[in-house]
Amino acid sequence: MATSQAPLHDQLDIVIPTIRDLGFLEQWRPFFQPYHLIIIQDGDPLRKITVPEGFDYELYTRTDIERILGDKAWAISFKDSACRCFGFMVSKKRYIFTIDDDCFVAKDPAGKDINVLQQHIQNMLNPATPFFFNTLYDPYREGADFVRGYPFSLREGVSTAISHGLWLNIPDYDAPTQMVKPRERNTRYVDAVMTVPKGTLYPMCGMNLAFDRELIGPALYFGLMGEGQPIGRYDDMWAGWCSKVICDHLGVGVKTGLPYLWHSKASNPFVNLRKEYKGIFWQEEMIPFFQAVTLNKETTNVSELYLELAEKVRKGLGHIDPYFTKLADGMIAWIQGWQQLNPPTKA
């Protein structure tokens, strides 16, 4: 695909966290080559990672993160894919698409390669409908519309902040489910996009995700995971809960469904259980916290809302474990880093 023909080629960055050579990009070349890549190299910063020729990219190691953020670098996770959020912070584009390096091009039921970027962009550029559920799902899609009984006052919809894509082959299961269903594969292609209703949380997965940085960027912090932390594999969940609460507060939408990609590799369920086991218990208190939390009605700035949420996390979840006090500090450091690299534009 020629750069000039790629939708939003000058307005979208692709963020990839990795610890390995990026040969997987060869399969994505027809779709990704017109775009700028931001690669966050986790693990050993001295290791040389190979990127196929012909891609426009910048690469950051842990050394770069520490140099750029200084005393706030601790808020970016180490030895965990949560480090991807540093790429969200350094990007200067309006839109972000992030993908894991074990994900490949999937095919639709007709056998055609799925252009994930095209579908994510379509999802984000079309309105969302969080205030009233449409039983034909996305009413703005060709061949669909609002059904009888849908309020005309809500048919303009609202801006879409997040587009959450899905996966064929290896499903995104937690460790206990992996252990019970080690051979299960997702073969169902559901040709649908829907808006997650206002007031409803969802389990956000970071391996196939796009969002509008201008609308919601500062809320997409993937938390404190990996080395030195008591929990893992909740980075995208945390970002999903925080961002959904703020999207609901602002009256903007979150979509889930298409596009699909091919998730090629199942992670070790026993390793996953060690990372997840505290989170499996903690989420029974975290989720009710997010379901009940409210933010200042007068505030519309995402960074300010996120700082308010950080203090509510400290007060509302700190009794569970000291980790949540540290996480609240990390949320504040994240916003400080975001503002350092993305200073407000003068009117």
Coordinates of N, CA and C in Angstrom, one line a residue, residues 164-266:
H164 N -11.3 -1.4 20.4 CA -10.7 -2.6 21.0 C -11.0 -3.7 20.1
G165 N -9.9 -4.3 19.5 CA -10.0 -5.4 18.6 C -9.8 -6.7 19.2
L166 N -10.2 -7.8 18.5 CA -10.2 -9.2 19.1 C -9.1 -10.1 18.4
W167 N -9.2 -11.4 18.6 CA -8.2 -12.3 18.2 C -8.7 -13.6 17.8
L168 N -8.3 -14.2 16.8 CA -8.5 -15.6 16.4 C -7.4 -16.4 16.9
N169 N -7.6 -17.7 17.0 CA -6.6 -18.7 17.4 C -6.5 -18.8 18.9
I170 N -5.5 -18.2 19.5 CA -5.2 -18.3 21.0 C -6.1 -17.2 21.7
P171 N -7.1 -17.6 22.5 CA -7.9 -16.6 23.1 C -7.2 -16.0 24.3
D172 N -7.6 -14.8 24.7 CA -6.9 -14.1 25.8 C -7.6 -14.5 27.1
Y173 N -7.2 -15.7 27.6 CA -7.7 -16.2 28.8 C -6.8 -16.0 30.0
D174 N -7.4 -16.0 31.2 CA -6.6 -16.0 32.4 C -6.0 -17.4 32.7
A175 N -5.0 -17.4 33.6 CA -4.3 -18.7 33.8 C -5.2 -19.9 34.2
P176 N -6.2 -19.7 35.2 CA -7.0 -20.8 35.5 C -7.8 -21.4 34.3
T177 N -8.3 -20.5 33.5 CA -9.1 -20.9 32.3 C -8.1 -21.6 31.3
Q178 N -6.9 -21.1 31.1 CA -5.9 -21.7 30.3 C -5.7 -23.1 30.7
M179 N -5.6 -23.4 32.0 CA -5.3 -24.7 32.5 C -6.4 -25.7 32.3
V180 N -7.6 -25.2 32.4 CA -8.8 -26.0 32.2 C -9.0 -26.3 30.7
K181 N -8.7 -25.3 29.9 CA -8.9 -25.5 28.4 C -7.6 -25.2 27.6
P182 N -6.6 -26.1 27.8 CA -5.3 -25.8 27.2 C -5.3 -25.9 25.7
R183 N -6.3 -26.6 25.1 CA -6.3 -26.8 23.6 C -7.4 -25.9 23.0
E184 N -8.1 -25.1 23.7 CA -9.2 -24.3 23.1 C -8.6 -23.2 22.2
R185 N -9.2 -23.1 21.1 CA -8.9 -22.1 20.1 C -10.1 -21.3 19.7
N186 N -10.0 -20.0 19.5 CA -11.1 -19.2 19.0 C -11.1 -19.2 17.5
T187 N -12.2 -19.9 17.0 CA -12.3 -19.9 15.5 C -13.5 -19.1 15.0
R188 N -14.2 -18.5 16.0 CA -15.5 -17.8 15.6 C -15.1 -16.4 15.2
Y189 N -15.5 -16.0 14.0 CA -15.3 -14.7 13.5 C -16.7 -14.0 13.6
V190 N -16.9 -13.1 14.5 CA -18.2 -12.4 14.6 C -18.1 -11.1 13.9
D191 N -18.8 -10.9 12.9 CA -18.7 -9.7 12.0 C -19.5 -8.6 12.7
A192 N -19.0 -8.0 13.7 CA -19.7 -7.0 14.5 C -18.8 -6.0 15.2
V193 N -19.2 -4.8 15.3 CA -18.6 -3.8 16.2 C -19.7 -3.2 17.0
M194 N -19.4 -3.1 18.3 CA -20.5 -2.5 19.2 C -19.8 -1.5 20.2
T195 N -20.6 -0.6 20.6 CA -20.2 0.4 21.7 C -20.4 -0.2 23.0
V196 N -19.4 -0.2 23.9 CA -19.6 -0.6 25.3 C -20.5 0.4 26.0
P197 N -21.6 0.0 26.5 CA -22.5 1.0 27.1 C -21.9 1.8 28.3
K198 N -22.4 3.0 28.4 CA -21.9 3.8 29.6 C -22.2 3.1 30.9
G199 N -21.3 3.2 31.8 CA -21.5 2.5 33.1 C -21.1 1.1 33.1
T200 N -20.7 0.5 32.0 CA -20.3 -0.9 31.9 C -18.8 -1.0 31.7
L201 N -18.1 -1.7 32.6 CA -16.7 -2.0 32.4 C -16.5 -3.2 31.5
Y202 N -15.3 -3.3 31.0 CA -15.0 -4.5 30.1 C -13.5 -4.8 30.3
P203 N -13.1 -6.1 30.0 CA -11.7 -6.5 30.1 C -10.9 -6.1 28.8
M204 N -10.2 -5.0 28.9 CA -9.5 -4.5 27.7 C -8.2 -5.2 27.6
C205 N -7.9 -5.7 26.4 CA -6.7 -6.4 26.0 C -5.8 -5.5 25.1
G206 N -4.5 -5.4 25.5 CA -3.7 -4.4 24.8 C -3.0 -4.9 23.5
M207 N -3.3 -6.1 23.1 CA -2.6 -6.7 22.0 C -3.1 -6.2 20.6
N208 N -4.3 -5.6 20.6 CA -4.9 -5.2 19.3 C -5.8 -4.0 19.7
L209 N -5.2 -2.8 19.9 CA -5.9 -1.7 20.5 C -5.6 -0.4 19.8
A210 N -6.5 0.4 19.6 CA -6.3 1.7 19.0 C -7.1 2.8 19.8
F211 N -6.5 4.0 19.8 CA -7.2 5.0 20.6 C -6.8 6.4 20.1
D212 N -7.6 7.4 20.5 CA -7.4 8.8 20.1 C -6.6 9.5 21.2
R213 N -5.3 9.8 21.0 CA -4.5 10.4 22.1 C -5.1 11.7 22.5
E214 N -5.6 12.5 21.6 CA -6.2 13.8 22.0 C -7.4 13.7 22.9
L215 N -8.2 12.7 22.7 CA -9.4 12.5 23.5 C -9.1 11.8 24.8
I216 N -8.2 10.8 24.9 CA -8.1 10.0 26.1 C -6.7 9.5 26.4
G217 N -5.7 10.0 25.7 CA -4.3 9.5 25.8 C -3.8 9.4 27.3
P218 N -3.9 10.5 28.1 CA -3.3 10.4 29.4 C -3.9 9.4 30.3
A219 N -5.1 8.8 30.0 CA -5.7 7.8 30.8 C -5.3 6.4 30.5
L220 N -4.4 6.3 29.4 CA -4.0 4.9 29.0 C -2.7 4.5 29.6
Y221 N -2.6 4.7 30.9 CA -1.4 4.2 31.6 C -1.6 2.8 32.0
F222 N -0.6 1.9 31.7 CA -0.7 0.5 31.9 C -0.1 0.0 33.2
G223 N 0.0 1.0 34.2 CA 0.2 0.6 35.5 C 1.6 0.2 35.8
L224 N 1.8 -0.4 37.0 CA 3.1 -0.9 37.5 C 3.0 -2.4 37.5
M225 N 3.8 -3.0 36.6 CA 3.8 -4.5 36.4 C 5.2 -4.9 36.3
G226 N 5.5 -6.2 36.2 CA 6.8 -6.7 35.9 C 7.7 -6.8 37.1
E227 N 9.0 -6.5 36.8 CA 10.0 -6.6 37.8 C 9.8 -5.8 39.0
G228 N 9.8 -6.4 40.2 CA 9.7 -5.6 41.5 C 8.2 -5.4 41.9
Q229 N 7.3 -5.9 41.1 CA 5.8 -5.7 41.4 C 5.2 -7.0 41.8
P230 N 4.1 -7.0 42.6 CA 3.5 -8.2 43.1 C 2.4 -8.7 42.1
I231 N 2.3 -8.1 41.0 CA 1.2 -8.5 40.1 C 1.6 -8.3 38.7
G232 N 1.1 -9.1 37.8 CA 1.3 -9.0 36.3 C 0.1 -9.3 35.6
R233 N 0.1 -9.0 34.3 CA -1.0 -9.4 33.4 C -2.3 -8.6 33.7
Y234 N -2.2 -7.6 34.4 CA -3.3 -6.7 34.7 C -3.1 -5.3 34.2
D235 N -2.0 -5.1 33.4 CA -1.7 -3.8 32.9 C -2.7 -3.2 32.0
D236 N -3.2 -4.0 31.0 CA -4.2 -3.5 30.1 C -5.6 -3.5 30.8
M237 N -5.8 -4.4 31.7 CA -7.1 -4.3 32.5 C -7.1 -3.0 33.2
W238 N -6.1 -2.6 33.9 CA -6.0 -1.4 34.7 C -6.3 -0.2 33.8
A239 N -5.6 -0.2 32.7 CA -5.8 1.0 31.7 C -7.2 1.0 31.2
G240 N -7.8 -0.2 31.0 CA -9.1 -0.3 30.5 C -10.1 0.3 31.5
W241 N -10.0 -0.1 32.7 CA -10.9 0.4 33.7 C -10.8 1.9 33.9
C242 N -9.6 2.3 34.1 CA -9.4 3.8 34.3 C -9.9 4.6 33.1
S243 N -9.6 4.2 31.9 CA -10.0 4.9 30.7 C -11.5 4.9 30.5
K244 N -12.1 3.7 30.8 CA -13.5 3.6 30.6 C -14.3 4.6 31.6
V245 N -13.8 4.6 32.8 CA -14.5 5.5 33.8 C -14.4 7.0 33.3
I246 N -13.2 7.3 32.7 CA -13.0 8.7 32.3 C -13.8 8.9 30.9
C247 N -13.8 8.0 30.1 CA -14.6 8.1 28.8 C -16.1 8.3 29.2
D248 N -16.6 7.6 30.2 CA -18.0 7.7 30.6 C -18.2 9.1 31.2
H249 N -17.3 9.6 32.0 CA -17.4 10.9 32.5 C -17.4 12.0 31.5
L250 N -16.6 11.8 30.4 CA -16.5 12.8 29.3 C -17.6 12.7 28.3
G251 N -18.3 11.5 28.3 CA -19.4 11.3 27.3 C -18.8 10.9 26.0
V252 N -17.7 10.2 25.9 CA -17.2 9.7 24.7 C -17.2 8.2 24.7
G253 N -17.0 7.5 23.5 CA -17.3 6.1 23.4 C -16.1 5.2 23.3
V254 N -16.4 3.9 23.6 CA -15.4 2.8 23.5 C -16.1 1.7 22.7
K255 N -15.4 1.3 21.6 CA -16.0 0.2 20.8 C -15.2 -1.1 20.9
T256 N -15.8 -2.2 20.7 CA -15.2 -3.5 20.8 C -15.7 -4.4 19.7
G257 N -14.9 -5.3 19.2 CA -15.3 -6.2 18.1 C -14.3 -6.3 17.0
L258 N -14.7 -6.1 15.8 CA -13.7 -6.0 14.7 C -12.7 -4.9 14.9
P259 N -11.4 -5.0 14.5 CA -10.9 -6.1 13.7 C -10.3 -7.2 14.5
Y260 N -10.2 -8.4 13.8 CA -9.5 -9.5 14.3 C -8.1 -9.6 13.8
L261 N -7.2 -10.1 14.7 CA -5.8 -10.5 14.2 C -5.6 -12.0 14.7
W262 N -4.5 -12.5 14.3 CA -4.2 -14.0 14.6 C -3.2 -14.0 15.8
H263 N -3.6 -14.4 16.9 CA -2.7 -14.5 18.1 C -2.1 -15.9 18.0
S264 N -0.8 -15.9 17.8 CA -0.1 -17.2 17.5 C 0.4 -18.0 18.6
K265 N 0.6 -17.4 19.8 CA 1.4 -18.1 20.8 C 0.7 -18.1 22.2
A266 N 0.5 -19.2 22.8 CA -0.1 -19.2 24.1 C 1.0 -19.1 25.1

